[in-house]
XYZ file of C-alpha atoms in Angstrom:
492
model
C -31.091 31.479 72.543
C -33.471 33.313 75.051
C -34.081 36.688 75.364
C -36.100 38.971 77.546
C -39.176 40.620 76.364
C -38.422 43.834 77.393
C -35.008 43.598 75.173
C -37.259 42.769 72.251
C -39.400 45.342 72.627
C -36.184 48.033 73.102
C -34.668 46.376 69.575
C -38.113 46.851 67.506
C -39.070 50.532 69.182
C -35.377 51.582 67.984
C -36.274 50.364 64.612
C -39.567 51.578 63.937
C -38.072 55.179 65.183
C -35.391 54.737 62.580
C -38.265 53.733 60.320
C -40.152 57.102 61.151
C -43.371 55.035 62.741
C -44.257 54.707 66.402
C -42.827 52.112 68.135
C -45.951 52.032 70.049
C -48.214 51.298 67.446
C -46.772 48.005 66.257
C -45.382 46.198 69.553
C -48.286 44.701 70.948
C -48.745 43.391 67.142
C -45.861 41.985 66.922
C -46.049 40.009 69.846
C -48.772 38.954 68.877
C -47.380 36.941 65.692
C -44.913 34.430 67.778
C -43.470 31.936 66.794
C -41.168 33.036 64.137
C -39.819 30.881 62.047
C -36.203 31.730 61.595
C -35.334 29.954 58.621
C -37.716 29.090 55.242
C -38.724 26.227 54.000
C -37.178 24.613 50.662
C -39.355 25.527 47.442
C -41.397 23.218 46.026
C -39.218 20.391 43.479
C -40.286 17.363 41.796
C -38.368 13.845 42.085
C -38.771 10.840 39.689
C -40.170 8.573 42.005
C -41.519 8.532 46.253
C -38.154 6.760 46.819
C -36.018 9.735 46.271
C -37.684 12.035 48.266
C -35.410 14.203 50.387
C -35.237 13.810 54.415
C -37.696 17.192 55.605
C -34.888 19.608 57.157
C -35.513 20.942 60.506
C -36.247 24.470 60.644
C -35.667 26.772 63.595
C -38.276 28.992 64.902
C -39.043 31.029 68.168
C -41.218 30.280 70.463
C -42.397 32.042 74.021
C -41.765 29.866 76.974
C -43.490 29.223 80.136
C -41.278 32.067 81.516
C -42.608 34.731 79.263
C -38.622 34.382 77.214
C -38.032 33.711 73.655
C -36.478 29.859 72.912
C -35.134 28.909 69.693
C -36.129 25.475 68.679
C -36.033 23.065 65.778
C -39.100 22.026 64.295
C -39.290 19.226 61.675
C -42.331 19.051 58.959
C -45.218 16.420 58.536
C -45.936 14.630 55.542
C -49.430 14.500 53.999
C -49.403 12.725 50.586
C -51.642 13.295 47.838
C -53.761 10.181 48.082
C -53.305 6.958 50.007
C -51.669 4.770 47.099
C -49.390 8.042 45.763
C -45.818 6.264 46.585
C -47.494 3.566 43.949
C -49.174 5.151 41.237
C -47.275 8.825 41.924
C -48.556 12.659 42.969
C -47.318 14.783 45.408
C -46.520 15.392 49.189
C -46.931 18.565 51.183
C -44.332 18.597 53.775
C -45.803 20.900 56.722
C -43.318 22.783 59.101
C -46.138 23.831 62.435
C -45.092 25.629 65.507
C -47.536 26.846 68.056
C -47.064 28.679 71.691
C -49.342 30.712 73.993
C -49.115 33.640 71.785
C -50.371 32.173 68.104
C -49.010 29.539 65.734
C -46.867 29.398 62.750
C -47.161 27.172 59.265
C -44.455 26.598 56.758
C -45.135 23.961 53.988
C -43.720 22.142 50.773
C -44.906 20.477 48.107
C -42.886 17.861 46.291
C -44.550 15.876 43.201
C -43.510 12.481 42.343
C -44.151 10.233 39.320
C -45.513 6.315 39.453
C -43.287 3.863 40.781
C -42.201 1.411 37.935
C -42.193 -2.932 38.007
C -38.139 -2.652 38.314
C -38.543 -0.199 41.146
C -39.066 -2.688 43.726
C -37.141 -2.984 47.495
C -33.766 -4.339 47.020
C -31.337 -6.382 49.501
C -27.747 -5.422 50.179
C -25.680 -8.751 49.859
C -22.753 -7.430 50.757
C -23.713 -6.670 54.700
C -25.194 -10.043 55.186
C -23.701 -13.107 57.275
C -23.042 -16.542 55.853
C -25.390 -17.830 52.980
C -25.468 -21.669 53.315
C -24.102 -22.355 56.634
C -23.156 -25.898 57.890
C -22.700 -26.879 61.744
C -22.488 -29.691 63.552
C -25.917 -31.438 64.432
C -24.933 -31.416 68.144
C -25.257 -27.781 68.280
C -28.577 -27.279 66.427
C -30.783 -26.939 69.884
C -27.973 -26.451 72.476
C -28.852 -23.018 74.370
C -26.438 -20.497 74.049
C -24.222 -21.918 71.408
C -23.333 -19.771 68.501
C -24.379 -22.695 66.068
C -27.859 -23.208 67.639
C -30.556 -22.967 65.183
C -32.097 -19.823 67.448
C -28.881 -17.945 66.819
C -28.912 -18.408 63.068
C -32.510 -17.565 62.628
C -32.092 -14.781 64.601
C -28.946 -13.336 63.017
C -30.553 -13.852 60.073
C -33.649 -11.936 60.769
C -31.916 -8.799 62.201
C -29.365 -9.164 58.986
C -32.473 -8.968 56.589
C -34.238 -5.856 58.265
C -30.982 -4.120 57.962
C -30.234 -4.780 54.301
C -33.240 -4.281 52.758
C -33.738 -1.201 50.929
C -36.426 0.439 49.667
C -36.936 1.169 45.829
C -39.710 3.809 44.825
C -41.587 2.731 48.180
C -41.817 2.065 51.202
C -40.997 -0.923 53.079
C -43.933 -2.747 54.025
C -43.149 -6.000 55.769
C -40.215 -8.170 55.955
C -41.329 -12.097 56.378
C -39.755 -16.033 56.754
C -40.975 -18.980 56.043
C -38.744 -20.038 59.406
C -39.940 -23.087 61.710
C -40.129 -21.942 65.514
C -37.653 -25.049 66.439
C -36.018 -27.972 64.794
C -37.321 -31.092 66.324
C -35.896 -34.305 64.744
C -32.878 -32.265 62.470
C -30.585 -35.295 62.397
C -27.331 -35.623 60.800
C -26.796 -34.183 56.702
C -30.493 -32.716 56.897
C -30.928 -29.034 55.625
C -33.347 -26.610 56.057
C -34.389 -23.017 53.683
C -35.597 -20.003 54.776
C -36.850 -17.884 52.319
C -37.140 -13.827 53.670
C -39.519 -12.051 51.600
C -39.534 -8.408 51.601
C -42.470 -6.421 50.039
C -43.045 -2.574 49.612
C -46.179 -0.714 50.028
C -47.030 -1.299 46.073
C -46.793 -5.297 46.464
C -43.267 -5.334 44.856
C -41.195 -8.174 46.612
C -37.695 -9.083 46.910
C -36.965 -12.680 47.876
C -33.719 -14.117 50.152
C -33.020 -17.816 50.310
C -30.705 -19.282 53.796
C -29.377 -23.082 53.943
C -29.185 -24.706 57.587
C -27.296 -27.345 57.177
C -25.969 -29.962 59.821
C -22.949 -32.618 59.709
C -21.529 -35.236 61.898
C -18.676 -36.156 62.239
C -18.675 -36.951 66.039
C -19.721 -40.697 66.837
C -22.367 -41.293 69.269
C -22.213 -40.638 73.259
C -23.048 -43.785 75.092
C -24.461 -43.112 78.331
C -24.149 -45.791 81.301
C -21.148 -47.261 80.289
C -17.452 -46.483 80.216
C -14.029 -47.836 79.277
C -12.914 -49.352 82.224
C -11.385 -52.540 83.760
C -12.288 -53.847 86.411
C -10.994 -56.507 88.764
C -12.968 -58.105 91.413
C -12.224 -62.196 93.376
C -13.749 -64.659 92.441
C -15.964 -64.464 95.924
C -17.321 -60.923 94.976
C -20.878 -60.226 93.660
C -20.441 -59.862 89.859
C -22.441 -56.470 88.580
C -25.187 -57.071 86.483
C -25.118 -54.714 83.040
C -25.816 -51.529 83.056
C -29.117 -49.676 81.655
C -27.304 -48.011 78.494
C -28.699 -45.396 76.223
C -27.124 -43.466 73.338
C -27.530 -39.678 72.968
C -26.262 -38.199 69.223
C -28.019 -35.650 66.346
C -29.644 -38.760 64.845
C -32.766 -39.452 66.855
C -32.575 -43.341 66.004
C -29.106 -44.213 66.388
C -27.991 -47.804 66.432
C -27.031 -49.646 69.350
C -25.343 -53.436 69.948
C -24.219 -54.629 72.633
C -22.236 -58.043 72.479
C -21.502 -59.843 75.914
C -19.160 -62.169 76.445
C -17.652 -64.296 79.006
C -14.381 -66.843 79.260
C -16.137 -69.057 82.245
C -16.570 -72.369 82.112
C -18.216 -74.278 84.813
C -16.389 -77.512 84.450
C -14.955 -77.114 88.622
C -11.339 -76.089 86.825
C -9.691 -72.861 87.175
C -11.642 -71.099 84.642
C -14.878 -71.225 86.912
C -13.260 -69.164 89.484
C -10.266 -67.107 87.207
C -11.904 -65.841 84.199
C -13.156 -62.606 81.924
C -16.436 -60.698 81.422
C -16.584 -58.542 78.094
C -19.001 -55.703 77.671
C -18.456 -54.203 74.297
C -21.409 -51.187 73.290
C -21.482 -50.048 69.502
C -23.311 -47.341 68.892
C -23.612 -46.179 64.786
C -25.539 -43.312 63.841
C -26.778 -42.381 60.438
C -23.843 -40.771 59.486
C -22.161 -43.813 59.818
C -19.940 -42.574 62.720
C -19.253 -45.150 65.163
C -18.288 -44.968 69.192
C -17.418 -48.345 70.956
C -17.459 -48.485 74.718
C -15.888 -51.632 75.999
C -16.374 -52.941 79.704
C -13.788 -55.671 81.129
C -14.608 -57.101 84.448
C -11.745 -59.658 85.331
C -12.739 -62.498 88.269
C -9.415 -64.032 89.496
C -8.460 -66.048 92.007
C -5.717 -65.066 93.479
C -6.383 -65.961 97.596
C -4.523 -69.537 98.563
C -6.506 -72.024 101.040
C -6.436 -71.903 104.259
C -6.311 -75.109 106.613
C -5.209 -75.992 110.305
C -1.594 -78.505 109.777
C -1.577 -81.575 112.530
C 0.202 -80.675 115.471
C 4.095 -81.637 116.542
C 3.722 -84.970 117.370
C 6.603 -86.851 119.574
C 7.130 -90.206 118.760
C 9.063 -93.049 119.938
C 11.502 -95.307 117.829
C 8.818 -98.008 117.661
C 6.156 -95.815 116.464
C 6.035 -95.199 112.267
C 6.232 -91.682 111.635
C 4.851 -92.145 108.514
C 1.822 -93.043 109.912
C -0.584 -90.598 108.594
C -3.281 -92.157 111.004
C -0.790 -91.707 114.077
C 0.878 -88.492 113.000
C -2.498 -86.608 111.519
C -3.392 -84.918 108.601
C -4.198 -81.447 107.836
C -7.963 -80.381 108.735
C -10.449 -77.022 108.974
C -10.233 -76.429 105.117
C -11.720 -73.363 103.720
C -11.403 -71.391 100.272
C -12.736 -68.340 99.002
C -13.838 -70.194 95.311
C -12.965 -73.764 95.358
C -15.093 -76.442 96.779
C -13.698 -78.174 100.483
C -13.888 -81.455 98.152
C -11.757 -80.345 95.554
C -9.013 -79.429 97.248
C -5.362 -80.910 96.482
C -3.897 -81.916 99.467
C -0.145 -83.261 99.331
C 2.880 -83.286 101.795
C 7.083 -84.054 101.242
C 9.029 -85.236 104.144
C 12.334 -83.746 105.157
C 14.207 -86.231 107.629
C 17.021 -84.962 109.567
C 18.702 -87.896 111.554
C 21.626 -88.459 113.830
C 24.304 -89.532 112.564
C 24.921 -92.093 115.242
C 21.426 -92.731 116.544
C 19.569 -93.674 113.152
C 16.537 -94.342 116.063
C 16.364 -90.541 116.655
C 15.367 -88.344 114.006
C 13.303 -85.000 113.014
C 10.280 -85.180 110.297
C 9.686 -82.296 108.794
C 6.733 -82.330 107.103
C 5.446 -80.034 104.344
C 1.548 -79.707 104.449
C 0.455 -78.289 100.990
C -3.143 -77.562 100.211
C -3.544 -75.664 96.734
C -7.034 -74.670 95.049
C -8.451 -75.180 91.571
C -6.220 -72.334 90.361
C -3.090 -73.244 91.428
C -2.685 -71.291 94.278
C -1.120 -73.493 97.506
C -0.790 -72.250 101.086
C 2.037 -74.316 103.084
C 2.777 -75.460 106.804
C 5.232 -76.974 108.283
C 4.654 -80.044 110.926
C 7.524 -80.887 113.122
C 7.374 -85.170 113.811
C 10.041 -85.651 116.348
C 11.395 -89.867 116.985
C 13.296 -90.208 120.060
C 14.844 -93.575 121.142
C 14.714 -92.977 125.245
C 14.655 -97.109 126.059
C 17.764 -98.590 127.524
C 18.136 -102.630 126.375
C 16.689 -105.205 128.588
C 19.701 -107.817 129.412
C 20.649 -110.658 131.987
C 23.073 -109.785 134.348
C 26.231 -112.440 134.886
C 27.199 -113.669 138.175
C 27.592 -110.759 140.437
C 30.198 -112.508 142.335
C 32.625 -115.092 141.353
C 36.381 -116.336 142.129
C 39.105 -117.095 139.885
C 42.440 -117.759 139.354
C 44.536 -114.777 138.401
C 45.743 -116.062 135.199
C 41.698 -116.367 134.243
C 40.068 -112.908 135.611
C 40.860 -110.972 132.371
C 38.440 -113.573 130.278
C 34.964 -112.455 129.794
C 34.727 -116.151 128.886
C 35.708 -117.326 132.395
C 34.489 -114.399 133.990
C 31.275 -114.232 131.952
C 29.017 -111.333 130.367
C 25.284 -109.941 130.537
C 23.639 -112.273 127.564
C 19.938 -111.938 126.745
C 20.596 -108.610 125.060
C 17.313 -106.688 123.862
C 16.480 -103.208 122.449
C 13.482 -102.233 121.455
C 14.298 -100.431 118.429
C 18.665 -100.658 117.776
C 19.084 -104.386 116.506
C 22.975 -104.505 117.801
C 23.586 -103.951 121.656
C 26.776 -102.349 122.718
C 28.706 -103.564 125.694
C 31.667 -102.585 127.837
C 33.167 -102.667 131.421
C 35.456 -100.878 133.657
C 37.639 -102.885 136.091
C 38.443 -101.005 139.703
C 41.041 -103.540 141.097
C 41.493 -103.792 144.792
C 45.357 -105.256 145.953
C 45.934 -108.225 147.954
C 48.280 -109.723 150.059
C 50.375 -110.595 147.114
C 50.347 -109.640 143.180
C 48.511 -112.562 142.244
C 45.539 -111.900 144.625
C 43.528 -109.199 144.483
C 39.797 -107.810 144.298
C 38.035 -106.941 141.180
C 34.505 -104.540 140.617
C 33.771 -104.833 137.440
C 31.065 -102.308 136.210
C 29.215 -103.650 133.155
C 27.562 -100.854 130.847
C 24.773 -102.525 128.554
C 24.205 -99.358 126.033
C 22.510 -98.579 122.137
C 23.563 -96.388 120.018
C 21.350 -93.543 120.827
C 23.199 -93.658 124.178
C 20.527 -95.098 126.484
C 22.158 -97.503 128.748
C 21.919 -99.986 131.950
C 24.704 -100.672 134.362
C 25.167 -103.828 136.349
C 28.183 -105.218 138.593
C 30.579 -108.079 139.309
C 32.468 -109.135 142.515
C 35.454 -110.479 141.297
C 37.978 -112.297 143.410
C 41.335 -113.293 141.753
C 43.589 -116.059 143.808
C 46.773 -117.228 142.755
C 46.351 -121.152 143.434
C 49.606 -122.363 140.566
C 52.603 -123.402 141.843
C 55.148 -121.203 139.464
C 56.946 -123.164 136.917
C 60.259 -123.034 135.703
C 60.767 -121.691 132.455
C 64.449 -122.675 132.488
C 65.938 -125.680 135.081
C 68.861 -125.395 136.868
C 72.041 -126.762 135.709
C 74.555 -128.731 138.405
C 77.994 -127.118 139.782
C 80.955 -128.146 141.336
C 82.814 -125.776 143.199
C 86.179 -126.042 145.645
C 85.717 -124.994 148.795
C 87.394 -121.795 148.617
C 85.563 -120.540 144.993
C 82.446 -119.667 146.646
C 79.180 -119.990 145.272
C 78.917 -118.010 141.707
């Protein structure tokens, strides 16, 4: 509320005149006496103890401003106690309402008397506002920042929980204290920490607050460096030596085992080159919660040999082609595992012949070459046998006469003898006749074209001159008989 000072001066020269007086005479004076306290102070009271005092009301009062106006303002009183130890051993207060401006100053004050605080009078702790007692978390949480389990947290919910429930009895608070460590280094799993809050009042009285901070795990260990994997790799690829491991978990001397086995055996069978690593981690902490990481690396061979087959070889029928020296054998051997030397090398033969010409005929030849593990890479080898030789022979007379009853016989007439193959045992032999006429039906000319063959069809031709002659007289079959005839019957 502000107000001029020329409209406070108007309101107390119209009351004075009402009063009779001079409103002259009084208004320097009472300008004079700001501030003005508006309302009164409350009278003096006793209270049984310094506890109950009342809270000191505010009391409004004018005061003159900077501007020369009239502000209404609140003041609230000061406390000045009887002696130092009163709240303790009891006596009084004055409570002191002051106000002061550029004109003058203004004092209200009360006095309130108090007797001795007693023993049961002491600060007291509302139960009912604070947070969990005996609190249990798990042990992973205890130092992890931020986490609403962390040991930080709890201390400090506690701490702000305990200034705001303790109350005072007959006096005042004095200090609120904890027996709290700053961290918790070591706080494995099932370990438990009090905290005791003490609060004590200006006369030594004390309340005391016990907290539990207790961990459990139920969580096994985290093994760092390893994982649950399987892994395959040849038999040719470097093998990984074992990881650096480590184990992480509330307990700061967890257990660790690690158990390493291996299915190899270097006896040059398959199980040198196809076989199984096992990496098995345990890791136990005192809780007796376990975590088991378990590596499996897994060498196989699984890559066949390589080699370089012999090449198609062309034989004739006097050559073997089983003749591993003639036809070859496999060479340029390489494996990814498997030593050159302990290769198995085998082969099967396929013949495909003619059904005429046994002396011509395909080998096909299987080339297999397998490793220690079984596995075989094949190729094929093509042996061909031809029989290309026509038979050696002596030719018979290339010319010759005879009689015609004779030319037909091959034993008159003769035949190519000294018959020789070099691979078919029995040499074929046949002849065509082109017959030239003669003067008569019993002479004539004969070519005779002699084919000296095998059975694979490879043959020699040679020829004969042939002249047929009829040299016998004809001979009756059937003579004659006599006959008489007259002369005029004829001939019959």
């Amino acid at each position: 509320m502000n107000r001029t000072l020329p409209s406070i001066l108007a309101g107390w020269r119209l009351l004075f005149f009402l009063c009779g007086l001079s409103s002259f005479a009084f208004s320097g004076t009472l300008l004079a006496q700001t501030p003005i306290f508006l309302d009164q102070a409350p009278p003096d009271e006793m209270v049984d103890c310094f506890g109950d005092l009342p809270d000191g009301p505010g009391l409004r009062a004018e005061v003159l401003n900077a501007e020369n106006n009239l502000d209404t303002i609140l003041v609230f009183p000061v406390d000045e106690f009887s002696t130092p130890d009163a709240p303790c051993v009891g006596g009084f207060v004055t409570r002191i309402w002051a106000i002061r401006d550029a004109a003058g100053a203004a004092q209200q004050s009360q006095t309130i008397s108090f007797g001795a605080a007693g023993d049961e009078d002491g600060p007291t702790i509302n139960l009912d506002i604070l947070p969990i007692i005996n609190d249990t978390v798990d042990c992973r949480s205890v130092n992890e920042v931020g986490d609403p389990d962390s040991y930080a947290r709890w201390l400090g919910d506690r701490r702000v929980a305990i200034a705001v429930a303790a109350t005072p009895g007959c006096a005042p608070i004095e200090s609120i204290t904890d027996n709290a460590p700053t961290e918790l280094v070591g706080f494995d799993c099932n370990d438990r920490l009090e905290v005791t809050f003490v609060v004590v009042d200006l006369c030594g009285r004390m309340t005391a607050m016990d907290f539990s901070y207790s961990t459990v795990d139920t969580t096994g260990p985290v093994i760092v460096g390893a994982v649950n994997e399987t892994i395959r790799l040849s038999c040719e690829d470097f093998i990984p030596d074992p990881p650096t491991v480590t184990v992480e978990d509330c307990d700061t001397i967890p257990t660790l085992m690690v158990n390493l086995e291996s299915t190899q055996l270097m006896d040059g069978s398959c199980r040198q080159y196809d076989y199984d690593i096992t990496r098995q981690y345990l890791a136990m902490d005192a809780c007796g919660n376990m975590t088991t990481v378990t590596t499996i690396i897994e060498v196989r061979d699984t890559e066949p040999p390589n080699f370089r087959r012999p090449p198609t070889q062309n034989l004739d029928c006097t050559q073997d082609p089983f003749d591993l020296d003639l036809t070859g054998r496999p060479s340029d051997f390489t494996d990814n595992c498997t030593p050159i030397e302990d290769l198995e090398v085998s082969f099967t033969d396929e013949i495909i012949s003619d059904a005429v010409c046994s002396n011509s005929l395909n080998v096909e030849r299987t080339w297999r070459v397998t490793d220690a593990c079984g596995n075989s890479r094949i190729r094929l080898q093509i042996i061909r046998v031809r029989d290309t030789q026509a038979p050696n022979f002596t030719a018979p007379a290339d010319t010759l006469m005879v009689d015609c009853a004779n030319f037909a016989s091959t034993s008159v007439t003769s035949t190519p003898t000294n018959l020789e193959d070099n691979c078919d045992p029995t040499v074929n032999l046949s002849f065509e006749d082109e017959i030239f006429p003669g003067n008569c039906a019993g002479t004539f000319a004969v070519e005779r074209t002699w084919r000296i063959f095998d059975d694979c069809g490879n043959d020699r031709f040679t020829t004969q001159y042939i002249e047929v002659v009829d040299t016998t007289m004809p001979v009756f079959t059937t003579n004659p008989t006599d006959l008489v005839t007259s002369c005029n019957g004829g001939f019959g």
